[in-house]
PDB file of N, CA and C in Angstrom:
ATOM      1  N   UNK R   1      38.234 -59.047 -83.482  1.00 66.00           N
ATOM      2  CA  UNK R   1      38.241 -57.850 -82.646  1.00 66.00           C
ATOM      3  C   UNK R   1      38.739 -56.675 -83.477  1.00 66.00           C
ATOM      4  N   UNK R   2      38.027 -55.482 -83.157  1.00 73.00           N
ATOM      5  CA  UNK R   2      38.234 -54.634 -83.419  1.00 73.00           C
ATOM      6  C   UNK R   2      39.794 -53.678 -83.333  1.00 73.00           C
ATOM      7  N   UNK R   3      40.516 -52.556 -84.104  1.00 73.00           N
ATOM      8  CA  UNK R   3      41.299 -52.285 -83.271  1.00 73.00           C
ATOM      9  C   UNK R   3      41.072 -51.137 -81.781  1.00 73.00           C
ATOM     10  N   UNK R   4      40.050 -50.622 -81.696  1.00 73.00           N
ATOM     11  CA  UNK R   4      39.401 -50.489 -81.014  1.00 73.00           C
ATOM     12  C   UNK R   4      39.342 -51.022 -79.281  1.00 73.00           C
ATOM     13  N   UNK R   5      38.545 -52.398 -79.980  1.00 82.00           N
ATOM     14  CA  UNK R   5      38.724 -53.293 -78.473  1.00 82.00           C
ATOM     15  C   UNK R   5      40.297 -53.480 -78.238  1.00 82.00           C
ATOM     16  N   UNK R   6      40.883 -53.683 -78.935  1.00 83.00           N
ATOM     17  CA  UNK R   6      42.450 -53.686 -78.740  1.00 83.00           C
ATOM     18  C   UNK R   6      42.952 -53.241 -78.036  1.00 83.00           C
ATOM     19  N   UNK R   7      42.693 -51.811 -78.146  1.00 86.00           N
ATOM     20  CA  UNK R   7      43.260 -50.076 -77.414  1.00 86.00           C
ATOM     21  C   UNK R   7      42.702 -50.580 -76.254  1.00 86.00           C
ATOM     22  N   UNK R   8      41.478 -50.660 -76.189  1.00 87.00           N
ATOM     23  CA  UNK R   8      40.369 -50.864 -75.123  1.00 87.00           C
ATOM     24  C   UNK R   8      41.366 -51.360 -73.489  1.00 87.00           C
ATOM     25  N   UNK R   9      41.523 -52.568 -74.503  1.00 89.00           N
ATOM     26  CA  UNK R   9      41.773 -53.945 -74.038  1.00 89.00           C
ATOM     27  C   UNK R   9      43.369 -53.472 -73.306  1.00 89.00           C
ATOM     28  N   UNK R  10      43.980 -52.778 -73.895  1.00 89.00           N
ATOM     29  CA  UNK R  10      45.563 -52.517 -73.523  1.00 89.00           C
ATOM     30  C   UNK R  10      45.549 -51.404 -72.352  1.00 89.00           C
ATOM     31  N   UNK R  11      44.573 -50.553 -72.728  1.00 91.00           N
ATOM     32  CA  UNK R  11      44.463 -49.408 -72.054  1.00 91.00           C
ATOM     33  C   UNK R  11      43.981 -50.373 -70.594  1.00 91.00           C
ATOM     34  N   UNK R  12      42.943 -50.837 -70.600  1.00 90.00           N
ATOM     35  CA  UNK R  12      42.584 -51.387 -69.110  1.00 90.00           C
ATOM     36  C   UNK R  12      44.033 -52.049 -68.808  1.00 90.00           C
ATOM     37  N   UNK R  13      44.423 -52.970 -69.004  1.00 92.00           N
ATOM     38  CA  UNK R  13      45.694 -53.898 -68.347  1.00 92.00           C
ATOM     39  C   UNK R  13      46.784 -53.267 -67.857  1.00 92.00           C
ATOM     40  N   UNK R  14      47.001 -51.654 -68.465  1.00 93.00           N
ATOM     41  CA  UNK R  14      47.918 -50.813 -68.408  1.00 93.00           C
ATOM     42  C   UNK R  14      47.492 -50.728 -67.052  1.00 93.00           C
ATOM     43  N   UNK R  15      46.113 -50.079 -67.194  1.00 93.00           N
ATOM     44  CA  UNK R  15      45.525 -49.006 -65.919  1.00 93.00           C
ATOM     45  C   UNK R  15      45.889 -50.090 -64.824  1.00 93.00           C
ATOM     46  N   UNK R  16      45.338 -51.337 -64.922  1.00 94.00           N
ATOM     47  CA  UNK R  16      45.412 -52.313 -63.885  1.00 94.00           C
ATOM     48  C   UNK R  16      46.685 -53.227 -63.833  1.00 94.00           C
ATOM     49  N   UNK R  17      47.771 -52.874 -64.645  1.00 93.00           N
ATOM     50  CA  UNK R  17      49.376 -53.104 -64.088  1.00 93.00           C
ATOM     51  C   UNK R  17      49.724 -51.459 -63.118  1.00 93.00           C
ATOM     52  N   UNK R  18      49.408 -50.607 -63.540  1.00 91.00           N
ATOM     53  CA  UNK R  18      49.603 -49.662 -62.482  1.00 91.00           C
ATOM     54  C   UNK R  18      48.896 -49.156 -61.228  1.00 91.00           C
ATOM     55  N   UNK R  19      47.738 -49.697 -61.090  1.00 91.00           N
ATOM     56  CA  UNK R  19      47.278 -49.803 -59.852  1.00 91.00           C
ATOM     57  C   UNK R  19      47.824 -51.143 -58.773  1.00 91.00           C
ATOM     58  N   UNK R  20      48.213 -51.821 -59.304  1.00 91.00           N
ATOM     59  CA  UNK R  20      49.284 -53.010 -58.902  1.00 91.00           C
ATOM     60  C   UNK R  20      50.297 -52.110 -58.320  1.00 91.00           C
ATOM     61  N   UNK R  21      51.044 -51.472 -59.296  1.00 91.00           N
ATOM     62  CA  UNK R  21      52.497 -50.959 -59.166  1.00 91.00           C
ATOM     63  C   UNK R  21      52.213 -50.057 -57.474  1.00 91.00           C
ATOM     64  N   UNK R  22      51.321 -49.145 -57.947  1.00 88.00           N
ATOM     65  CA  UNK R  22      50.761 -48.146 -57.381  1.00 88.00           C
ATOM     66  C   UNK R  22      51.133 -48.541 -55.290  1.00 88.00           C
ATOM     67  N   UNK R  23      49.509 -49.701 -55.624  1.00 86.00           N
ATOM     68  CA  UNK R  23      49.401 -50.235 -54.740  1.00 86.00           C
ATOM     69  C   UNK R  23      50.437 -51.531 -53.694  1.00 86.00           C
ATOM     70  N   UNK R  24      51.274 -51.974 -54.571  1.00 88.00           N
ATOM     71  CA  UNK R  24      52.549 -52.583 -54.090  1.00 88.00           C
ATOM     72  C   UNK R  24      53.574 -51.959 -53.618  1.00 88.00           C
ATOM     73  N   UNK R  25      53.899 -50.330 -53.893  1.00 89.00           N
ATOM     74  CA  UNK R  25      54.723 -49.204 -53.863  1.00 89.00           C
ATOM     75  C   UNK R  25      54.335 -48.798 -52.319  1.00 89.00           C
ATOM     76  N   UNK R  26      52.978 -48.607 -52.595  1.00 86.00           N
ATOM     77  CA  UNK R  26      52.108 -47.784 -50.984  1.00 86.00           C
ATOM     78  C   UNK R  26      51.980 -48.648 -50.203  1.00 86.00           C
ATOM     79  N   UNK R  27      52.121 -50.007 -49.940  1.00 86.00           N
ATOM     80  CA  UNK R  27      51.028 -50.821 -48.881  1.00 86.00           C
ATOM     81  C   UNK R  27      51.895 -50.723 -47.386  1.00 86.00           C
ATOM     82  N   UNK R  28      53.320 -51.070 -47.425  1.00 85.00           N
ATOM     83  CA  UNK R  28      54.026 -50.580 -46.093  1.00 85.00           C
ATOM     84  C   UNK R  28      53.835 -49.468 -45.749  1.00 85.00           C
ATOM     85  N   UNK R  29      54.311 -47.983 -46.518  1.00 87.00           N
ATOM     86  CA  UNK R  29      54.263 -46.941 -45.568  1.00 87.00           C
ATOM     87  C   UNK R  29      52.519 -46.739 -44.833  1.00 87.00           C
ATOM     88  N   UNK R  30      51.360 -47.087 -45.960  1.00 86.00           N
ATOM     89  CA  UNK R  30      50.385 -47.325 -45.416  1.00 86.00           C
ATOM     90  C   UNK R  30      50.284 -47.782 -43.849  1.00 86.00           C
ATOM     91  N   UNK R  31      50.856 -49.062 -44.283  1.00 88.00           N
ATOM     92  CA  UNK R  31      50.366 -49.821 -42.934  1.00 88.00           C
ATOM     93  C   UNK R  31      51.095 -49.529 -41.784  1.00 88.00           C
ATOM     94  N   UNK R  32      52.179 -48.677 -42.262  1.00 91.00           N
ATOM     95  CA  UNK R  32      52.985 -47.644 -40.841  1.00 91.00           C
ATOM     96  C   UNK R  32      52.171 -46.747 -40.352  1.00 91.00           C
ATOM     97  N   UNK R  33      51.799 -45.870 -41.263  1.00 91.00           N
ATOM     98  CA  UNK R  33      50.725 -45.257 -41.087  1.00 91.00           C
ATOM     99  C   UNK R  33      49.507 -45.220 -40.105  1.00 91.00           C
ATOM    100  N   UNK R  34      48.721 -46.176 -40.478  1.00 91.00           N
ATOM    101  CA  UNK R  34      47.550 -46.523 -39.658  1.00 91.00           C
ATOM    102  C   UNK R  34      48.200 -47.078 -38.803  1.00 91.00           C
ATOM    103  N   UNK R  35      49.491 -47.598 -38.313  1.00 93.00           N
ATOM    104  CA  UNK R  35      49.688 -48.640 -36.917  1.00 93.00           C
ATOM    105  C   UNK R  35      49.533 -47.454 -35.837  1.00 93.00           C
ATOM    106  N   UNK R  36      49.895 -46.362 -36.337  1.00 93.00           N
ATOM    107  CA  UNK R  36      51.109 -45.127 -36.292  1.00 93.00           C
ATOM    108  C   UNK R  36      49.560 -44.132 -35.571  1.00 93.00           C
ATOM    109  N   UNK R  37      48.840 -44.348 -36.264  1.00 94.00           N
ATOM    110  CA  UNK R  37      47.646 -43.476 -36.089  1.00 94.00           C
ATOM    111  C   UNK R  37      46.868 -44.266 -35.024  1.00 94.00           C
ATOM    112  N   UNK R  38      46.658 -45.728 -34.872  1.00 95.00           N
ATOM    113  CA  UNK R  38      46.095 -46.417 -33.912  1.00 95.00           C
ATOM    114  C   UNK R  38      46.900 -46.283 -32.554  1.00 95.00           C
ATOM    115  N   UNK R  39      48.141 -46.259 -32.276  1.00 94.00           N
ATOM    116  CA  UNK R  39      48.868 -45.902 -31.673  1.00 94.00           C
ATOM    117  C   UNK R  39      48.595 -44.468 -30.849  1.00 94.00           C
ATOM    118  N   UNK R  40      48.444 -43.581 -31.779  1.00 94.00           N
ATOM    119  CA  UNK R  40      47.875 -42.075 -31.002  1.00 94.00           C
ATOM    120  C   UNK R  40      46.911 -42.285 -30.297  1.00 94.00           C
ATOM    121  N   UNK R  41      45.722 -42.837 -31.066  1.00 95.00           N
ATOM    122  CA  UNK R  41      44.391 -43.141 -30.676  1.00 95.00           C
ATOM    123  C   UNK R  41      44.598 -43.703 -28.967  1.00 95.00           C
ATOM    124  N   UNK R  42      45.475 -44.869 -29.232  1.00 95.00           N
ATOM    125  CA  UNK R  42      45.662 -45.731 -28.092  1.00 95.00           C
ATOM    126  C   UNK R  42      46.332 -44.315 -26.395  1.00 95.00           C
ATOM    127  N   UNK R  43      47.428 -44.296 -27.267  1.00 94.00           N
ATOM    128  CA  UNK R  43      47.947 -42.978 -25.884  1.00 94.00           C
ATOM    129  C   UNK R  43      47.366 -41.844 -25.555  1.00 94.00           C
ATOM    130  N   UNK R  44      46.018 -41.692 -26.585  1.00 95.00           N
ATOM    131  CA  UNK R  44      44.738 -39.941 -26.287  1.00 95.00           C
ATOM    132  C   UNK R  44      44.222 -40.944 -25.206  1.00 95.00           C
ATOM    133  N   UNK R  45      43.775 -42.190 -25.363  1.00 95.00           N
ATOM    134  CA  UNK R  45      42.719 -42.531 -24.411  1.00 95.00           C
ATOM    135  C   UNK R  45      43.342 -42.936 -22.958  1.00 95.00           C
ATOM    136  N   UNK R  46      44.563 -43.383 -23.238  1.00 93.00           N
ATOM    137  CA  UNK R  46      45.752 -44.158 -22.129  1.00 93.00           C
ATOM    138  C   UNK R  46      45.756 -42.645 -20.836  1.00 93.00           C
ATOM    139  N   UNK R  47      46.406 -41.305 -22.081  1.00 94.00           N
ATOM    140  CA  UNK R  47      46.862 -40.356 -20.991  1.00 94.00           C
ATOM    141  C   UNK R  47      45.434 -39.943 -20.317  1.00 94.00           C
ATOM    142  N   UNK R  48      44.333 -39.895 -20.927  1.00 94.00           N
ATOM    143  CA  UNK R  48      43.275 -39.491 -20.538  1.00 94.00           C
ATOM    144  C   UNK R  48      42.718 -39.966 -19.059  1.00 94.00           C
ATOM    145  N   UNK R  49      42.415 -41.249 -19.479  1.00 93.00           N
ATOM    146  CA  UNK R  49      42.064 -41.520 -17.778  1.00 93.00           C
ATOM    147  C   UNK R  49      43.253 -41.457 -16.915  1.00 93.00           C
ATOM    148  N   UNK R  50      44.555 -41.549 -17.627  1.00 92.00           N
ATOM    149  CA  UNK R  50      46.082 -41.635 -16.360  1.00 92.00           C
ATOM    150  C   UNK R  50      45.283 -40.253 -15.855  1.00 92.00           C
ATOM    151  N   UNK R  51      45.338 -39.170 -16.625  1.00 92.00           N
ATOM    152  CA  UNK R  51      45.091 -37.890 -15.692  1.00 92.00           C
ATOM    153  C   UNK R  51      43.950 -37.646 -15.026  1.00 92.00           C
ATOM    154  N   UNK R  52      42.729 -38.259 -15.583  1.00 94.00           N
ATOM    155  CA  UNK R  52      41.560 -38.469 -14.685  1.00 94.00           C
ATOM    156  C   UNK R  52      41.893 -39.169 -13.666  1.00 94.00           C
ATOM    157  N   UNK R  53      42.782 -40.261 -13.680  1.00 91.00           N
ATOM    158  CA  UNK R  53      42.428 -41.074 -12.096  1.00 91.00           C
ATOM    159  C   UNK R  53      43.555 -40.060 -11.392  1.00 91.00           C
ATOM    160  N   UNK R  54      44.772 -39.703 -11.558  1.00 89.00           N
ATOM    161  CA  UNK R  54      45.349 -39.247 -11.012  1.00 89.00           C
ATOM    162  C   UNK R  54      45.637 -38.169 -10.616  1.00 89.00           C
ATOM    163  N   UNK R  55      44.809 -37.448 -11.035  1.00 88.00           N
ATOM    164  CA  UNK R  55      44.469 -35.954 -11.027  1.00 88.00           C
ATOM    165  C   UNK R  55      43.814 -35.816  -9.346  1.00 88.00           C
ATOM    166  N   UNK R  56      43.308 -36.405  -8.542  1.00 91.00           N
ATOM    167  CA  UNK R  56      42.963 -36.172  -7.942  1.00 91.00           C
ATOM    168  C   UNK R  56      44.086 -36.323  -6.658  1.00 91.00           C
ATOM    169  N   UNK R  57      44.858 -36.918  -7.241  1.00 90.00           N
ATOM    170  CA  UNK R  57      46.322 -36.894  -6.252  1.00 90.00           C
ATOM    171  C   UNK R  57      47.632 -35.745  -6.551  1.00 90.00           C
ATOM    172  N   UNK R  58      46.773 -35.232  -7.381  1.00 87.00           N
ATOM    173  CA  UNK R  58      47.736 -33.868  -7.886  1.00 87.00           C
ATOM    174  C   UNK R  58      48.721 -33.977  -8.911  1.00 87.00           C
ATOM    175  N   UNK R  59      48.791 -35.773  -9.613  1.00 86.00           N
ATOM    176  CA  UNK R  59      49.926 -35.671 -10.758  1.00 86.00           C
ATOM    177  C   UNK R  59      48.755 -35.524 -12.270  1.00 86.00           C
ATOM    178  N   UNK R  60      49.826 -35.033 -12.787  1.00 88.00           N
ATOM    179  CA  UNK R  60      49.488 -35.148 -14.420  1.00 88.00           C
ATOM    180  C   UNK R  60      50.644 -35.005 -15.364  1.00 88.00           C
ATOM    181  N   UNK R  61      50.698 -35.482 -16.437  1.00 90.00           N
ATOM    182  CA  UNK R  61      51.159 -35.738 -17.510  1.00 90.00           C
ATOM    183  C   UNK R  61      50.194 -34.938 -18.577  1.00 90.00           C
ATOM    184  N   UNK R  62      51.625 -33.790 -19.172  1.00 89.00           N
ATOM    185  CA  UNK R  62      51.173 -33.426 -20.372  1.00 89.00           C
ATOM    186  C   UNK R  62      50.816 -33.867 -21.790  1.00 89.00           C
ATOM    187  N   UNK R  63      49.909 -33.486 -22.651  1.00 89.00           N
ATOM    188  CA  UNK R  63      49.408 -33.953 -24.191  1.00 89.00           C
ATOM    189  C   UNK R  63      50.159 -33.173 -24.911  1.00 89.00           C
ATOM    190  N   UNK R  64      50.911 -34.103 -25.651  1.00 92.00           N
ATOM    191  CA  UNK R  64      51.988 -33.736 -26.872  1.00 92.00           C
ATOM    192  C   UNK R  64      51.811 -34.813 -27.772  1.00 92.00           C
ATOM    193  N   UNK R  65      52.812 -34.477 -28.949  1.00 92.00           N
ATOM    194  CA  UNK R  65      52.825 -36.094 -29.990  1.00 92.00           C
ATOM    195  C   UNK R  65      53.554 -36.528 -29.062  1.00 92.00           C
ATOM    196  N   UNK R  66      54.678 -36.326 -28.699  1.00 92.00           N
ATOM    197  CA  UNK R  66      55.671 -37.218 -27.981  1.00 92.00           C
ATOM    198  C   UNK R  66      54.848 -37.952 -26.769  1.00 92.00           C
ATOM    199  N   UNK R  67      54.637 -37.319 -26.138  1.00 93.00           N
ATOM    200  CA  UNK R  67      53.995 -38.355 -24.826  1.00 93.00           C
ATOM    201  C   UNK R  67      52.792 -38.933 -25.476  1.00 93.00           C
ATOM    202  N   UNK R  68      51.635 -38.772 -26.483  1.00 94.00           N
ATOM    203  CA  UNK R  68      50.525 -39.706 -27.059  1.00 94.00           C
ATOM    204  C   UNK R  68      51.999 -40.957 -27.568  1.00 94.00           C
ATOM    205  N   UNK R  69      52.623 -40.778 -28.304  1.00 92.00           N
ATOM    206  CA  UNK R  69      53.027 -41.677 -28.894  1.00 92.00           C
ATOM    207  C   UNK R  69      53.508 -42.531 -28.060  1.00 92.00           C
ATOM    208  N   UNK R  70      54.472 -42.070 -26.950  1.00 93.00           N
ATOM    209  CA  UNK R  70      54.837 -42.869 -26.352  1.00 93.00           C
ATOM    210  C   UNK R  70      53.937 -43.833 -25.163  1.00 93.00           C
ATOM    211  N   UNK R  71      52.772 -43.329 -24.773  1.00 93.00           N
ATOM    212  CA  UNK R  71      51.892 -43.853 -24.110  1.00 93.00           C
ATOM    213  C   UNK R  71      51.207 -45.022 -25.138  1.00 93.00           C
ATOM    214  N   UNK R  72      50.946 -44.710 -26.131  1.00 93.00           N
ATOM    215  CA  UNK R  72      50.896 -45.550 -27.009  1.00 93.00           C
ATOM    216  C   UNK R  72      50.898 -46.680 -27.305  1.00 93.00           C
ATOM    217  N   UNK R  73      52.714 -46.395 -27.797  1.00 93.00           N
ATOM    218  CA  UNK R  73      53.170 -47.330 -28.050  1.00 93.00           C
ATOM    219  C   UNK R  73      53.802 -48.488 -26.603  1.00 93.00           C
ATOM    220  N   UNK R  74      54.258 -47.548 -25.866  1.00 93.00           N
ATOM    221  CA  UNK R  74      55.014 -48.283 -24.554  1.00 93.00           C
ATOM    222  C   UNK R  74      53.821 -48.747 -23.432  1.00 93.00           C
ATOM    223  N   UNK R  75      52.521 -48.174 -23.856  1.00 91.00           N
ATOM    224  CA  UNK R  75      51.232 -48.274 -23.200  1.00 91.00           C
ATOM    225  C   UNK R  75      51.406 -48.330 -21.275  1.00 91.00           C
ATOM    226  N   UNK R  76      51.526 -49.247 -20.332  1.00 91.00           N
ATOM    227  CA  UNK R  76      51.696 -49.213 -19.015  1.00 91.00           C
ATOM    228  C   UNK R  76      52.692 -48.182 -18.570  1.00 91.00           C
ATOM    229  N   UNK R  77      54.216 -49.574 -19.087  1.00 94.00           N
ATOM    230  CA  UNK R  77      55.597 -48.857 -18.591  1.00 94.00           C
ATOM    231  C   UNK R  77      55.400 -47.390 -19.169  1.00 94.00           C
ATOM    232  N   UNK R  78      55.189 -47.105 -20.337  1.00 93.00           N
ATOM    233  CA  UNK R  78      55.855 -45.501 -20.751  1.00 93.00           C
ATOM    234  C   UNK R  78      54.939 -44.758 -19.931  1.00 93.00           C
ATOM    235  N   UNK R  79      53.699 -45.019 -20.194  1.00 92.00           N
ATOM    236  CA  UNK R  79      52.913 -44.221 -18.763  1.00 92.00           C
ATOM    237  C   UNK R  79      53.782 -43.293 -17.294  1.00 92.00           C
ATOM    238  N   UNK R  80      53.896 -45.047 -16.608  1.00 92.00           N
ATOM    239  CA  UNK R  80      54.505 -44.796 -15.680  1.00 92.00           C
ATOM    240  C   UNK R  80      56.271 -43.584 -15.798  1.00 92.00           C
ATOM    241  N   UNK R  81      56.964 -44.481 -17.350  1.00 93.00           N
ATOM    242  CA  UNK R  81      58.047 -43.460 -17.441  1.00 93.00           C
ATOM    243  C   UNK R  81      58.125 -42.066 -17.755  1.00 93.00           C
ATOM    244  N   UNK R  82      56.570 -41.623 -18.328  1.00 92.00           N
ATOM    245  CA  UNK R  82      56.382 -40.147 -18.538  1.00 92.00           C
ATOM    246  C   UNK R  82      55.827 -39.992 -17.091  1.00 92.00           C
ATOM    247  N   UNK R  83      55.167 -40.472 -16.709  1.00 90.00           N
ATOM    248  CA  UNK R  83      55.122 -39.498 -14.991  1.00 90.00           C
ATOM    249  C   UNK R  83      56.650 -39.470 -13.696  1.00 90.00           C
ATOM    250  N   UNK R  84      57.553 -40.239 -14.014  1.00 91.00           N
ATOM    251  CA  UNK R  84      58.501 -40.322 -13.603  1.00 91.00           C
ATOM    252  C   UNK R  84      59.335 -39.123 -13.858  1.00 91.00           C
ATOM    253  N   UNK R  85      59.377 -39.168 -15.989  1.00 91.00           N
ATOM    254  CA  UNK R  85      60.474 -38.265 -15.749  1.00 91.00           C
ATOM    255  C   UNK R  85      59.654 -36.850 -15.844  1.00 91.00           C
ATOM    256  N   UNK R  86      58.043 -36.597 -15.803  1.00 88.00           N
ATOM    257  CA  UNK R  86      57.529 -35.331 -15.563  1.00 88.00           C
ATOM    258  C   UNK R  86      57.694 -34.816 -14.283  1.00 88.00           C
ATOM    259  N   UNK R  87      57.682 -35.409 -13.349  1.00 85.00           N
ATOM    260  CA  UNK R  87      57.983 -35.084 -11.953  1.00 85.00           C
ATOM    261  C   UNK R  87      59.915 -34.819 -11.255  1.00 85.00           C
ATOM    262  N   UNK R  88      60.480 -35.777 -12.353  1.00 88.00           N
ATOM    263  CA  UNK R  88      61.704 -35.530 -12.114  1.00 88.00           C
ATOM    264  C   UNK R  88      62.386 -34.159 -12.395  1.00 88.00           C
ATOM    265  N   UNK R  89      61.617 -33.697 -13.779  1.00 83.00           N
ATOM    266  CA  UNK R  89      62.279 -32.522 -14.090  1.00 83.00           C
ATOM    267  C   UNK R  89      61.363 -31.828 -13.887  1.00 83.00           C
ATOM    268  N   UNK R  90      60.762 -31.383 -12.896  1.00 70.00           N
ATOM    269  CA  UNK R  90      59.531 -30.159 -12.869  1.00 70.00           C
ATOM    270  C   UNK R  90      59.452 -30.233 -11.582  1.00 70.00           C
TER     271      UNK R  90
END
């Protein structure tokens, strides 16, 4: 071998010990991340019909991060606990 392929050869293993590093460094906050983002997803669609069905009885619950998240994540109960304490204090 060349010294050449050598460099070659060192230079790749480098690149691909640090995409290791890289990728072993990132993979939790990642996967907080996307739980984190599926989660929103989950409480846009949760508050959505809460206020469609219930809208016609005159309650609603406001769209914030805080209430997506918590619809979310707490999905039924937090539902129910953001229309509780929206009505409590309003």
């Amino acid at each position: 071998m060349s010294a050449l392929e050598w460099n070659l050869l060192v230079i790749g293993l480098a690149v691909l010990l640090g995409l290791y590093i890289v990728v072993t460094l990132f993979y939790k906050p990642l996967g907080l991340l996307v739980r984190l983002f599926v989660c929103a997803i989950t409480g846009v669609v949760l508050l959505s019909v809460f206020n469609f069905i219930l809208g016609y009885v005159g309650l609603h619950v406001a769209f914030n991060p805080f209430t997506v998240l918590v619809a979310g994540i707490l999905q039924l109960p937090g539902l129910i606990m953001l229309l509780v304490l929206t009505h409590w204090f309003i």
